[in-house]
PDB file of C-alpha atoms in Angstrom:
ATOM      1  CA  UNK A 444       0.000   0.000   0.000  1.00 49.00           C
ATOM      2  CA  UNK A 445       2.830   2.407   0.819  1.00 49.00           C
ATOM      3  CA  UNK A 446       4.372   1.850  -2.623  1.00 57.00           C
ATOM      4  CA  UNK A 447       1.001   2.410  -4.310  1.00 63.00           C
ATOM      5  CA  UNK A 448       0.652   5.744  -2.509  1.00 57.00           C
ATOM      6  CA  UNK A 449       4.168   6.712  -3.536  1.00 57.00           C
ATOM      7  CA  UNK A 450       3.543   5.874  -7.190  1.00 66.00           C
ATOM      8  CA  UNK A 451       0.283   7.820  -7.082  1.00 67.00           C
ATOM      9  CA  UNK A 452       2.047  10.872  -5.652  1.00 63.00           C
ATOM     10  CA  UNK A 453       4.779  10.632  -8.278  1.00 66.00           C
ATOM     11  CA  UNK A 454       2.075  10.500 -10.934  1.00 71.00           C
ATOM     12  CA  UNK A 455       0.616  13.709  -9.501  1.00 72.00           C
ATOM     13  CA  UNK A 456       4.033  15.378  -9.770  1.00 69.00           C
ATOM     14  CA  UNK A 457       4.392  14.303 -13.388  1.00 71.00           C
ATOM     15  CA  UNK A 458       0.902  15.565 -14.161  1.00 75.00           C
ATOM     16  CA  UNK A 459       1.714  18.897 -12.520  1.00 73.00           C
ATOM     17  CA  UNK A 460       4.833  19.250 -14.629  1.00 72.00           C
ATOM     18  CA  UNK A 461       3.061  18.358 -17.863  1.00 76.00           C
ATOM     19  CA  UNK A 462       0.091  20.577 -17.007  1.00 75.00           C
ATOM     20  CA  UNK A 463       2.340  23.536 -16.324  1.00 72.00           C
ATOM     21  CA  UNK A 464       4.032  23.043 -19.667  1.00 73.00           C
ATOM     22  CA  UNK A 465       0.641  22.836 -21.405  1.00 75.00           C
ATOM     23  CA  UNK A 466      -0.696  26.016 -19.816  1.00 71.00           C
ATOM     24  CA  UNK A 467       2.483  27.880 -20.718  1.00 69.00           C
ATOM     25  CA  UNK A 468       2.991  26.633 -24.258  1.00 70.00           C
ATOM     26  CA  UNK A 469       0.147  24.354 -25.261  1.00 74.00           C
ATOM     27  CA  UNK A 470       0.877  20.891 -26.609  1.00 79.00           C
ATOM     28  CA  UNK A 471       4.391  21.930 -27.605  1.00 80.00           C
ATOM     29  CA  UNK A 472       5.065  23.255 -24.121  1.00 72.00           C
ATOM     30  CA  UNK A 473       3.809  20.036 -22.563  1.00 77.00           C
ATOM     31  CA  UNK A 474       6.082  17.981 -24.801  1.00 82.00           C
ATOM     32  CA  UNK A 475       9.083  20.158 -23.956  1.00 78.00           C
ATOM     33  CA  UNK A 476       8.287  19.863 -20.243  1.00 73.00           C
ATOM     34  CA  UNK A 477       8.081  16.070 -20.421  1.00 76.00           C
ATOM     35  CA  UNK A 478      11.344  15.810 -22.375  1.00 80.00           C
ATOM     36  CA  UNK A 479      13.019  18.108 -19.859  1.00 74.00           C
ATOM     37  CA  UNK A 480      11.698  16.011 -16.952  1.00 68.00           C
ATOM     38  CA  UNK A 481      12.890  12.798 -18.582  1.00 71.00           C
ATOM     39  CA  UNK A 482      16.366  14.243 -19.056  1.00 76.00           C
ATOM     40  CA  UNK A 483      16.582  15.402 -15.444  1.00 70.00           C
ATOM     41  CA  UNK A 484      15.329  12.064 -14.169  1.00 67.00           C
ATOM     42  CA  UNK A 485      17.892  10.184 -16.243  1.00 74.00           C
ATOM     43  CA  UNK A 486      20.682  12.400 -14.966  1.00 76.00           C
ATOM     44  CA  UNK A 487      19.543  12.041 -11.356  1.00 71.00           C
ATOM     45  CA  UNK A 488      19.230   8.255 -11.737  1.00 73.00           C
ATOM     46  CA  UNK A 489      22.935   7.916 -12.539  1.00 83.00           C
ATOM     47  CA  UNK A 490      24.505  10.808 -10.653  1.00 82.00           C
ATOM     48  CA  UNK A 491      22.400  12.054  -7.727  1.00 76.00           C
ATOM     49  CA  UNK A 492      24.091   9.792  -5.162  1.00 84.00           C
ATOM     50  CA  UNK A 493      27.559  10.998  -6.181  1.00 89.00           C
ATOM     51  CA  UNK A 494      26.426  14.609  -5.986  1.00 87.00           C
ATOM     52  CA  UNK A 495      24.956  14.323  -2.493  1.00 89.00           C
ATOM     53  CA  UNK A 496      27.938  12.373  -1.125  1.00 93.00           C
ATOM     54  CA  UNK A 497      30.329  14.995  -2.479  1.00 94.00           C
ATOM     55  CA  UNK A 498      28.127  17.787  -1.138  1.00 92.00           C
ATOM     56  CA  UNK A 499      28.378  16.429   2.416  1.00 96.00           C
ATOM     57  CA  UNK A 500      32.073  15.487   2.108  1.00 97.00           C
ATOM     58  CA  UNK A 501      31.257  11.875   2.925  1.00 97.00           C
ATOM     59  CA  UNK A 502      34.345   9.753   3.584  1.00 97.00           C
ATOM     60  CA  UNK A 503      34.232   5.997   2.856  1.00 97.00           C
ATOM     61  CA  UNK A 504      35.238   3.784   5.791  1.00 98.00           C
ATOM     62  CA  UNK A 505      35.829   0.084   6.351  1.00 97.00           C
ATOM     63  CA  UNK A 506      37.041  -2.380   8.992  1.00 96.00           C
ATOM     64  CA  UNK A 507      40.591  -1.035   8.786  1.00 97.00           C
ATOM     65  CA  UNK A 508      39.671   2.413  10.136  1.00 97.00           C
ATOM     66  CA  UNK A 509      41.875   3.396  13.122  1.00 97.00           C
ATOM     67  CA  UNK A 510      38.893   4.411  15.275  1.00 97.00           C
ATOM     68  CA  UNK A 511      37.246   1.519  17.140  1.00 97.00           C
ATOM     69  CA  UNK A 512      33.833   3.229  17.073  1.00 97.00           C
ATOM     70  CA  UNK A 513      33.941   3.486  13.286  1.00 98.00           C
ATOM     71  CA  UNK A 514      35.093  -0.132  12.917  1.00 98.00           C
ATOM     72  CA  UNK A 515      32.148  -1.327  15.002  1.00 98.00           C
ATOM     73  CA  UNK A 516      29.780   0.884  13.040  1.00 98.00           C
ATOM     74  CA  UNK A 517      31.033  -0.649   9.784  1.00 98.00           C
ATOM     75  CA  UNK A 518      30.745  -4.200  11.123  1.00 98.00           C
ATOM     76  CA  UNK A 519      27.199  -3.628  12.398  1.00 98.00           C
ATOM     77  CA  UNK A 520      26.011  -2.152   9.096  1.00 98.00           C
ATOM     78  CA  UNK A 521      27.567  -5.032   7.130  1.00 98.00           C
ATOM     79  CA  UNK A 522      25.985  -7.610   9.457  1.00 98.00           C
ATOM     80  CA  UNK A 523      22.510  -6.026   9.272  1.00 98.00           C
ATOM     81  CA  UNK A 524      22.725  -5.782   5.486  1.00 98.00           C
ATOM     82  CA  UNK A 525      23.424  -9.516   5.336  1.00 97.00           C
ATOM     83  CA  UNK A 526      20.527 -10.218   7.682  1.00 96.00           C
ATOM     84  CA  UNK A 527      18.224  -8.110   5.484  1.00 97.00           C
ATOM     85  CA  UNK A 528      19.317  -9.958   2.330  1.00 97.00           C
ATOM     86  CA  UNK A 529      20.957  -6.846   0.885  1.00 97.00           C
ATOM     87  CA  UNK A 530      24.289  -6.399  -0.879  1.00 97.00           C
ATOM     88  CA  UNK A 531      26.794  -4.663   1.360  1.00 98.00           C
ATOM     89  CA  UNK A 532      26.367  -0.917   0.736  1.00 97.00           C
ATOM     90  CA  UNK A 533      29.145   1.604   0.616  1.00 97.00           C
ATOM     91  CA  UNK A 534      29.590   2.847   4.192  1.00 98.00           C
ATOM     92  CA  UNK A 535      30.645   6.421   4.928  1.00 98.00           C
ATOM     93  CA  UNK A 536      30.892   9.000   7.667  1.00 98.00           C
ATOM     94  CA  UNK A 537      30.129  12.709   7.338  1.00 98.00           C
ATOM     95  CA  UNK A 538      32.127  15.315   9.255  1.00 97.00           C
ATOM     96  CA  UNK A 539      29.273  17.044  11.089  1.00 97.00           C
ATOM     97  CA  UNK A 540      28.650  17.603  14.790  1.00 96.00           C
ATOM     98  CA  UNK A 541      24.901  17.166  14.337  1.00 96.00           C
ATOM     99  CA  UNK A 542      23.842  13.532  14.898  1.00 97.00           C
ATOM    100  CA  UNK A 543      22.047  12.331  11.767  1.00 98.00           C
ATOM    101  CA  UNK A 544      22.196   9.790   8.942  1.00 97.00           C
ATOM    102  CA  UNK A 545      20.927   9.148   5.424  1.00 95.00           C
ATOM    103  CA  UNK A 546      21.032   6.635   2.577  1.00 95.00           C
ATOM    104  CA  UNK A 547      21.412   7.250  -1.135  1.00 92.00           C
ATOM    105  CA  UNK A 548      21.854   5.297  -4.362  1.00 90.00           C
ATOM    106  CA  UNK A 549      19.785   4.223  -7.351  1.00 86.00           C
ATOM    107  CA  UNK A 550      19.259   0.616  -6.193  1.00 89.00           C
ATOM    108  CA  UNK A 551      20.458  -1.838  -3.521  1.00 94.00           C
ATOM    109  CA  UNK A 552      23.470  -2.806  -5.641  1.00 94.00           C
ATOM    110  CA  UNK A 553      24.597   0.839  -5.826  1.00 93.00           C
ATOM    111  CA  UNK A 554      23.677   2.123  -2.387  1.00 95.00           C
ATOM    112  CA  UNK A 555      25.538   4.068   0.278  1.00 96.00           C
ATOM    113  CA  UNK A 556      24.662   4.686   3.924  1.00 97.00           C
ATOM    114  CA  UNK A 557      26.161   7.573   5.851  1.00 98.00           C
ATOM    115  CA  UNK A 558      26.316   8.529   9.520  1.00 98.00           C
ATOM    116  CA  UNK A 559      27.615  11.816  10.858  1.00 98.00           C
ATOM    117  CA  UNK A 560      30.490  11.873  13.310  1.00 98.00           C
ATOM    118  CA  UNK A 561      28.053  13.454  15.748  1.00 97.00           C
ATOM    119  CA  UNK A 562      25.820  10.389  15.545  1.00 98.00           C
ATOM    120  CA  UNK A 563      28.712   8.082  16.407  1.00 98.00           C
ATOM    121  CA  UNK A 564      29.728  10.294  19.303  1.00 97.00           C
ATOM    122  CA  UNK A 565      26.361  10.930  20.926  1.00 96.00           C
ATOM    123  CA  UNK A 566      24.345   7.726  20.560  1.00 97.00           C
ATOM    124  CA  UNK A 567      24.781   4.281  22.065  1.00 97.00           C
ATOM    125  CA  UNK A 568      25.714   1.339  19.912  1.00 97.00           C
ATOM    126  CA  UNK A 569      22.152  -0.053  19.973  1.00 97.00           C
ATOM    127  CA  UNK A 570      20.758   3.329  18.971  1.00 98.00           C
ATOM    128  CA  UNK A 571      23.233   3.639  16.108  1.00 98.00           C
ATOM    129  CA  UNK A 572      22.265   0.148  14.948  1.00 98.00           C
ATOM    130  CA  UNK A 573      18.611   1.208  14.982  1.00 98.00           C
ATOM    131  CA  UNK A 574      19.343   4.320  12.922  1.00 98.00           C
ATOM    132  CA  UNK A 575      21.415   2.487  10.344  1.00 98.00           C
ATOM    133  CA  UNK A 576      18.827  -0.297  10.108  1.00 98.00           C
ATOM    134  CA  UNK A 577      16.336   2.446   9.240  1.00 98.00           C
ATOM    135  CA  UNK A 578      18.664   3.608   6.446  1.00 97.00           C
ATOM    136  CA  UNK A 579      19.070   0.047   5.186  1.00 98.00           C
ATOM    137  CA  UNK A 580      15.271  -0.168   5.123  1.00 97.00           C
ATOM    138  CA  UNK A 581      15.253   2.784   2.718  1.00 95.00           C
ATOM    139  CA  UNK A 582      17.672   0.853   0.510  1.00 95.00           C
ATOM    140  CA  UNK A 583      15.546  -2.296   0.742  1.00 95.00           C
ATOM    141  CA  UNK A 584      12.379  -0.352  -0.094  1.00 91.00           C
ATOM    142  CA  UNK A 585      14.162   1.500  -2.937  1.00 88.00           C
ATOM    143  CA  UNK A 586      13.152   4.802  -1.373  1.00 87.00           C
ATOM    144  CA  UNK A 587      16.447   6.459  -2.242  1.00 82.00           C
ATOM    145  CA  UNK A 588      15.680   6.488  -5.969  1.00 76.00           C
ATOM    146  CA  UNK A 589      12.049   7.502  -5.406  1.00 74.00           C
ATOM    147  CA  UNK A 590      12.968  10.511  -3.311  1.00 70.00           C
ATOM    148  CA  UNK A 591      15.727  11.578  -5.695  1.00 64.00           C
ATOM    149  CA  UNK A 592      13.374  11.535  -8.672  1.00 68.00           C
ATOM    150  CA  UNK A 593      10.658  13.285  -6.669  1.00 69.00           C
ATOM    151  CA  UNK A 594      13.005  16.045  -5.536  1.00 63.00           C
ATOM    152  CA  UNK A 595      14.300  16.510  -9.076  1.00 64.00           C
ATOM    153  CA  UNK A 596      10.842  16.779 -10.645  1.00 67.00           C
ATOM    154  CA  UNK A 597       9.582  19.052  -7.855  1.00 66.00           C
ATOM    155  CA  UNK A 598      12.590  21.326  -8.356  1.00 63.00           C
ATOM    156  CA  UNK A 599      12.028  21.352 -12.111  1.00 66.00           C
ATOM    157  CA  UNK A 600       8.384  22.369 -11.594  1.00 69.00           C
ATOM    158  CA  UNK A 601       9.469  25.266  -9.416  1.00 66.00           C
ATOM    159  CA  UNK A 602      12.113  26.343 -11.941  1.00 66.00           C
ATOM    160  CA  UNK A 603       9.695  26.109 -14.859  1.00 66.00           C
ATOM    161  CA  UNK A 604       7.065  28.098 -12.968  1.00 66.00           C
ATOM    162  CA  UNK A 605       9.615  30.817 -12.210  1.00 64.00           C
ATOM    163  CA  UNK A 606      10.203  31.244 -15.931  1.00 62.00           C
ATOM    164  CA  UNK A 607       6.546  30.882 -16.867  1.00 59.00           C
ATOM    165  CA  UNK A 608       6.109  34.468 -17.989  1.00 54.00           C
ATOM    166  CA  UNK A 609       9.196  34.317 -20.198  1.00 57.00           C
ATOM    167  CA  UNK A 610       8.160  31.029 -21.801  1.00 51.00           C
ATOM    168  CA  UNK A 611       4.616  32.233 -22.291  1.00 50.00           C
ATOM    169  CA  UNK A 612       5.377  35.744 -23.307  1.00 47.00           C
ATOM    170  CA  UNK A 613       3.690  35.938 -26.760  1.00 48.00           C
ATOM    171  CA  UNK A 614       0.135  36.052 -27.897  1.00 50.00           C
ATOM    172  CA  UNK A 615      -2.204  34.971 -25.108  1.00 51.00           C
ATOM    173  CA  UNK A 616      -4.187  32.967 -27.645  1.00 51.00           C
ATOM    174  CA  UNK A 617      -1.248  30.586 -27.933  1.00 52.00           C
ATOM    175  CA  UNK A 618      -1.421  29.783 -24.238  1.00 53.00           C
ATOM    176  CA  UNK A 619      -4.427  27.675 -23.113  1.00 54.00           C
ATOM    177  CA  UNK A 620      -4.282  29.221 -19.653  1.00 52.00           C
ATOM    178  CA  UNK A 621      -3.678  32.788 -20.761  1.00 57.00           C
ATOM    179  CA  UNK A 622      -1.787  35.256 -18.644  1.00 61.00           C
ATOM    180  CA  UNK A 623      -3.999  34.577 -15.600  1.00 59.00           C
ATOM    181  CA  UNK A 624      -3.401  30.836 -15.829  1.00 59.00           C
ATOM    182  CA  UNK A 625       0.329  31.408 -16.164  1.00 59.00           C
ATOM    183  CA  UNK A 626       0.403  33.662 -13.120  1.00 65.00           C
ATOM    184  CA  UNK A 627      -1.645  31.141 -11.117  1.00 64.00           C
ATOM    185  CA  UNK A 628       0.687  28.312 -12.063  1.00 63.00           C
ATOM    186  CA  UNK A 629       3.715  30.395 -11.081  1.00 65.00           C
ATOM    187  CA  UNK A 630       2.304  30.518  -7.556  1.00 68.00           C
ATOM    188  CA  UNK A 631       0.505  27.198  -7.207  1.00 68.00           C
ATOM    189  CA  UNK A 632       2.708  24.720  -9.080  1.00 67.00           C
ATOM    190  CA  UNK A 633       5.794  24.996  -6.804  1.00 67.00           C
ATOM    191  CA  UNK A 634       3.544  24.842  -3.742  1.00 69.00           C
ATOM    192  CA  UNK A 635       1.718  21.748  -4.993  1.00 68.00           C
ATOM    193  CA  UNK A 636       4.980  20.062  -5.963  1.00 66.00           C
ATOM    194  CA  UNK A 637       6.399  20.774  -2.523  1.00 68.00           C
ATOM    195  CA  UNK A 638       3.336  19.326  -0.811  1.00 67.00           C
ATOM    196  CA  UNK A 639       3.516  16.140  -2.849  1.00 67.00           C
ATOM    197  CA  UNK A 640       7.252  15.826  -2.185  1.00 65.00           C
ATOM    198  CA  UNK A 641       6.717  16.251   1.556  1.00 68.00           C
ATOM    199  CA  UNK A 642       3.881  13.730   1.604  1.00 65.00           C
ATOM    200  CA  UNK A 643       6.081  11.124  -0.089  1.00 68.00           C
ATOM    201  CA  UNK A 644       8.837  11.822   2.404  1.00 72.00           C
ATOM    202  CA  UNK A 645       6.497  11.234   5.347  1.00 76.00           C
ATOM    203  CA  UNK A 646       5.022   7.977   4.038  1.00 80.00           C
ATOM    204  CA  UNK A 647       8.425   6.466   3.363  1.00 87.00           C
ATOM    205  CA  UNK A 648       9.743   7.405   6.848  1.00 92.00           C
ATOM    206  CA  UNK A 649       7.013   5.476   8.640  1.00 93.00           C
ATOM    207  CA  UNK A 650       7.637   2.408   6.513  1.00 93.00           C
ATOM    208  CA  UNK A 651      11.427   2.649   6.972  1.00 96.00           C
ATOM    209  CA  UNK A 652      10.946   2.897  10.754  1.00 97.00           C
ATOM    210  CA  UNK A 653       8.936  -0.327  10.699  1.00 96.00           C
ATOM    211  CA  UNK A 654      11.264  -2.285   8.407  1.00 97.00           C
ATOM    212  CA  UNK A 655      14.375  -0.899  10.123  1.00 97.00           C
ATOM    213  CA  UNK A 656      13.090  -1.912  13.552  1.00 97.00           C
ATOM    214  CA  UNK A 657      12.517  -5.417  12.222  1.00 96.00           C
ATOM    215  CA  UNK A 658      16.019  -5.567  10.722  1.00 97.00           C
ATOM    216  CA  UNK A 659      17.657  -4.489  13.987  1.00 96.00           C
ATOM    217  CA  UNK A 660      15.131  -6.394  16.113  1.00 95.00           C
ATOM    218  CA  UNK A 661      14.957  -3.431  18.495  1.00 95.00           C
ATOM    219  CA  UNK A 662      12.187  -0.841  17.947  1.00 96.00           C
ATOM    220  CA  UNK A 663      12.866   0.811  21.324  1.00 96.00           C
ATOM    221  CA  UNK A 664      16.452   1.717  20.448  1.00 96.00           C
ATOM    222  CA  UNK A 665      15.353   3.315  17.185  1.00 97.00           C
ATOM    223  CA  UNK A 666      12.639   5.224  19.064  1.00 97.00           C
ATOM    224  CA  UNK A 667      15.201   6.487  21.587  1.00 97.00           C
ATOM    225  CA  UNK A 668      17.579   7.455  18.771  1.00 97.00           C
ATOM    226  CA  UNK A 669      14.901   9.472  16.975  1.00 97.00           C
ATOM    227  CA  UNK A 670      14.196  11.493  20.109  1.00 96.00           C
ATOM    228  CA  UNK A 671      17.869  12.099  20.792  1.00 96.00           C
ATOM    229  CA  UNK A 672      18.629  13.158  17.228  1.00 97.00           C
ATOM    230  CA  UNK A 673      15.705  15.584  17.130  1.00 94.00           C
ATOM    231  CA  UNK A 674      16.713  17.137  20.446  1.00 94.00           C
ATOM    232  CA  UNK A 675      20.308  17.666  19.343  1.00 94.00           C
ATOM    233  CA  UNK A 676      19.335  18.812  15.818  1.00 91.00           C
ATOM    234  CA  UNK A 677      17.469  21.750  17.364  1.00 89.00           C
ATOM    235  CA  UNK A 678      20.691  22.990  18.937  1.00 92.00           C
ATOM    236  CA  UNK A 679      23.461  21.848  16.600  1.00 94.00           C
ATOM    237  CA  UNK A 680      23.399  23.347  13.129  1.00 91.00           C
ATOM    238  CA  UNK A 681      24.133  21.529   9.893  1.00 93.00           C
ATOM    239  CA  UNK A 682      25.492  24.276   7.594  1.00 93.00           C
ATOM    240  CA  UNK A 683      25.587  22.072   4.497  1.00 92.00           C
ATOM    241  CA  UNK A 684      21.925  21.120   4.865  1.00 88.00           C
ATOM    242  CA  UNK A 685      21.004  24.747   5.475  1.00 87.00           C
ATOM    243  CA  UNK A 686      22.738  25.748   2.243  1.00 84.00           C
ATOM    244  CA  UNK A 687      20.974  22.903   0.399  1.00 79.00           C
ATOM    245  CA  UNK A 688      17.553  22.564   2.088  1.00 75.00           C
ATOM    246  CA  UNK A 689      16.169  20.224  -0.577  1.00 71.00           C
ATOM    247  CA  UNK A 690      18.593  17.555   0.671  1.00 81.00           C
ATOM    248  CA  UNK A 691      17.108  17.694   4.179  1.00 82.00           C
ATOM    249  CA  UNK A 692      14.491  15.085   3.299  1.00 82.00           C
ATOM    250  CA  UNK A 693      17.220  12.458   2.908  1.00 87.00           C
ATOM    251  CA  UNK A 694      18.053  12.445   6.626  1.00 93.00           C
ATOM    252  CA  UNK A 695      16.356  10.335   9.276  1.00 95.00           C
ATOM    253  CA  UNK A 696      15.451  13.540  11.168  1.00 94.00           C
ATOM    254  CA  UNK A 697      15.064  16.944   9.528  1.00 90.00           C
ATOM    255  CA  UNK A 698      18.534  18.540   9.852  1.00 92.00           C
ATOM    256  CA  UNK A 699      17.126  22.057   9.557  1.00 85.00           C
ATOM    257  CA  UNK A 700      16.082  24.203  12.464  1.00 60.00           C
ATOM    258  CA  UNK A 701      12.364  24.392  11.597  1.00 50.00           C
ATOM    259  CA  UNK A 702       9.735  22.521  13.569  1.00 47.00           C
ATOM    260  CA  UNK A 703       6.471  21.228  12.208  1.00 46.00           C
ATOM    261  CA  UNK A 704       3.398  19.184  12.970  1.00 45.00           C
ATOM    262  CA  UNK A 705       2.581  15.897  11.313  1.00 53.00           C
ATOM    263  CA  UNK A 706       0.960  17.364   8.209  1.00 51.00           C
ATOM    264  CA  UNK A 707       1.687  18.010   4.552  1.00 48.00           C
ATOM    265  CA  UNK A 708       3.891  20.976   5.421  1.00 52.00           C
ATOM    266  CA  UNK A 709       6.395  18.748   7.268  1.00 63.00           C
ATOM    267  CA  UNK A 710       9.250  17.054   5.430  1.00 70.00           C
ATOM    268  CA  UNK A 711       9.336  14.448   8.197  1.00 85.00           C
ATOM    269  CA  UNK A 712       6.612  12.896  10.354  1.00 88.00           C
ATOM    270  CA  UNK A 713       6.173  14.108  13.904  1.00 90.00           C
ATOM    271  CA  UNK A 714       8.782  12.320  16.012  1.00 94.00           C
ATOM    272  CA  UNK A 715       6.305  11.580  18.797  1.00 94.00           C
ATOM    273  CA  UNK A 716       4.053   9.769  16.330  1.00 94.00           C
ATOM    274  CA  UNK A 717       7.000   7.752  15.045  1.00 95.00           C
ATOM    275  CA  UNK A 718       8.015   6.789  18.576  1.00 96.00           C
ATOM    276  CA  UNK A 719       4.497   5.639  19.442  1.00 95.00           C
ATOM    277  CA  UNK A 720       4.320   3.538  16.288  1.00 95.00           C
ATOM    278  CA  UNK A 721       7.664   1.917  17.121  1.00 96.00           C
ATOM    279  CA  UNK A 722       6.586   1.143  20.680  1.00 95.00           C
ATOM    280  CA  UNK A 723       3.398  -0.461  19.371  1.00 94.00           C
ATOM    281  CA  UNK A 724       5.511  -2.497  16.950  1.00 94.00           C
ATOM    282  CA  UNK A 725       7.699  -3.650  19.844  1.00 92.00           C
ATOM    283  CA  UNK A 726       4.600  -4.862  21.677  1.00 91.00           C
ATOM    284  CA  UNK A 727       3.435  -6.784  18.599  1.00 91.00           C
ATOM    285  CA  UNK A 728       6.910  -8.315  18.291  1.00 88.00           C
ATOM    286  CA  UNK A 729       6.583  -9.550  21.870  1.00 83.00           C
ATOM    287  CA  UNK A 730       9.462  -7.466  23.181  1.00 76.00           C
ATOM    288  CA  UNK A 731       9.458  -6.234  26.748  1.00 59.00           C
ATOM    289  CA  UNK A 732       8.456  -2.567  26.902  1.00 58.00           C
ATOM    290  CA  UNK A 733      11.278  -0.167  27.604  1.00 56.00           C
ATOM    291  CA  UNK A 734      11.122   3.493  28.502  1.00 50.00           C
ATOM    292  CA  UNK A 735      11.988   5.524  25.445  1.00 45.00           C
ATOM    293  CA  UNK A 736      14.476   8.332  25.630  1.00 46.00           C
ATOM    294  CA  UNK A 737      12.602  11.357  26.938  1.00 44.00           C
ATOM    295  CA  UNK A 738      14.879  14.369  27.074  1.00 44.00           C
ATOM    296  CA  UNK A 739      18.439  15.473  26.546  1.00 45.00           C
ATOM    297  CA  UNK A 740      20.206  18.648  27.465  1.00 41.00           C
ATOM    298  CA  UNK A 741      22.681  19.212  24.633  1.00 43.00           C
ATOM    299  CA  UNK A 742      25.544  21.624  25.060  1.00 41.00           C
ATOM    300  CA  UNK A 743      25.802  24.987  23.375  1.00 38.00           C
ATOM    301  CA  UNK A 744      24.914  25.072  19.714  1.00 38.00           C
ATOM    302  CA  UNK A 745      27.806  24.913  17.309  1.00 38.00           C
ATOM    303  CA  UNK A 746      28.166  25.784  13.664  1.00 35.00           C
ATOM    304  CA  UNK A 747      31.575  24.252  13.218  1.00 36.00           C
ATOM    305  CA  UNK A 748      32.040  21.171  11.085  1.00 34.00           C
ATOM    306  CA  UNK A 749      35.244  19.171  11.468  1.00 39.00           C
ATOM    307  CA  UNK A 750      37.496  19.377   8.451  1.00 37.00           C
ATOM    308  CA  UNK A 751      38.189  15.644   8.711  1.00 42.00           C
ATOM    309  CA  UNK A 752      35.989  12.754   9.913  1.00 41.00           C
ATOM    310  CA  UNK A 753      38.282  11.979  12.868  1.00 41.00           C
ATOM    311  CA  UNK A 754      36.661  12.288  16.276  1.00 40.00           C
ATOM    312  CA  UNK A 755      36.883  10.980  19.799  1.00 40.00           C
ATOM    313  CA  UNK A 756      35.219   7.660  20.605  1.00 40.00           C
ATOM    314  CA  UNK A 757      31.591   7.763  21.661  1.00 43.00           C
ATOM    315  CA  UNK A 758      30.087   6.207  24.785  1.00 39.00           C
ATOM    316  CA  UNK A 759      30.582   2.677  23.453  1.00 36.00           C
ATOM    317  CA  UNK A 760      34.047   3.090  21.858  1.00 37.00           C
TER     318      UNK A 760
END
């Protein structure tokens, strides 16, 4: 059902893009819009993962890393990937003080999972396992490609709407929507695309929480990790994400400073709702209930990002 909803939302995005092209330039405009979308989707299919990894200065790591925390992180990800029936993904760390993580790649055979140095420093081993199992769930569900394509098309809609007047600047009779339709699309198309993109992001997060908790076998640790990450993310900035807000949807918790309710205007579901769903899953799995993480008191906010991924061992190093 989750995949059906995602495909339906992607269809809405495609229809928005084609409709915008039609209102701006008629049948010719619609054809140009579809060709443009196809080109962007093809480019993003092959290159989006490389772009985002380079953007965040992700550093590949393996079992030979000098830091014991990183070696354990690598071993745990590799073990959970095997348990989930997945090829071993590329494993990386991102030099950022904010605890967070994301996955990228066009399919399970070309996937990468990344944790920030802050995540390795501030969470327990079980919590880190829960977070990375969530990211492996995105790989298993092929969410990484879906969200990349969605973000690309949504961005293209916004860009096309911004140039609507220029593309439609001739005789109004040549434009099915006329000048009023063009102006309306300039305002409404980017908003509608953003809403669809956010809705897809929320549906896939709930499903990844469920599948990730099953992979790790520990819903409570993932629930505790989500609460910790959100608490720290409010105080510790992620400058790269702030410069590239469209990439924020890739992370397990929104890396930006904004807060939002569980509605279409949120890029991520409400953390409290996610925690409750995970606790209910733990009960269904027959696991003993455990008090979820409730509150942290992070230190002063910082905007500094280490120039290298080296860091001191976390609480389980």
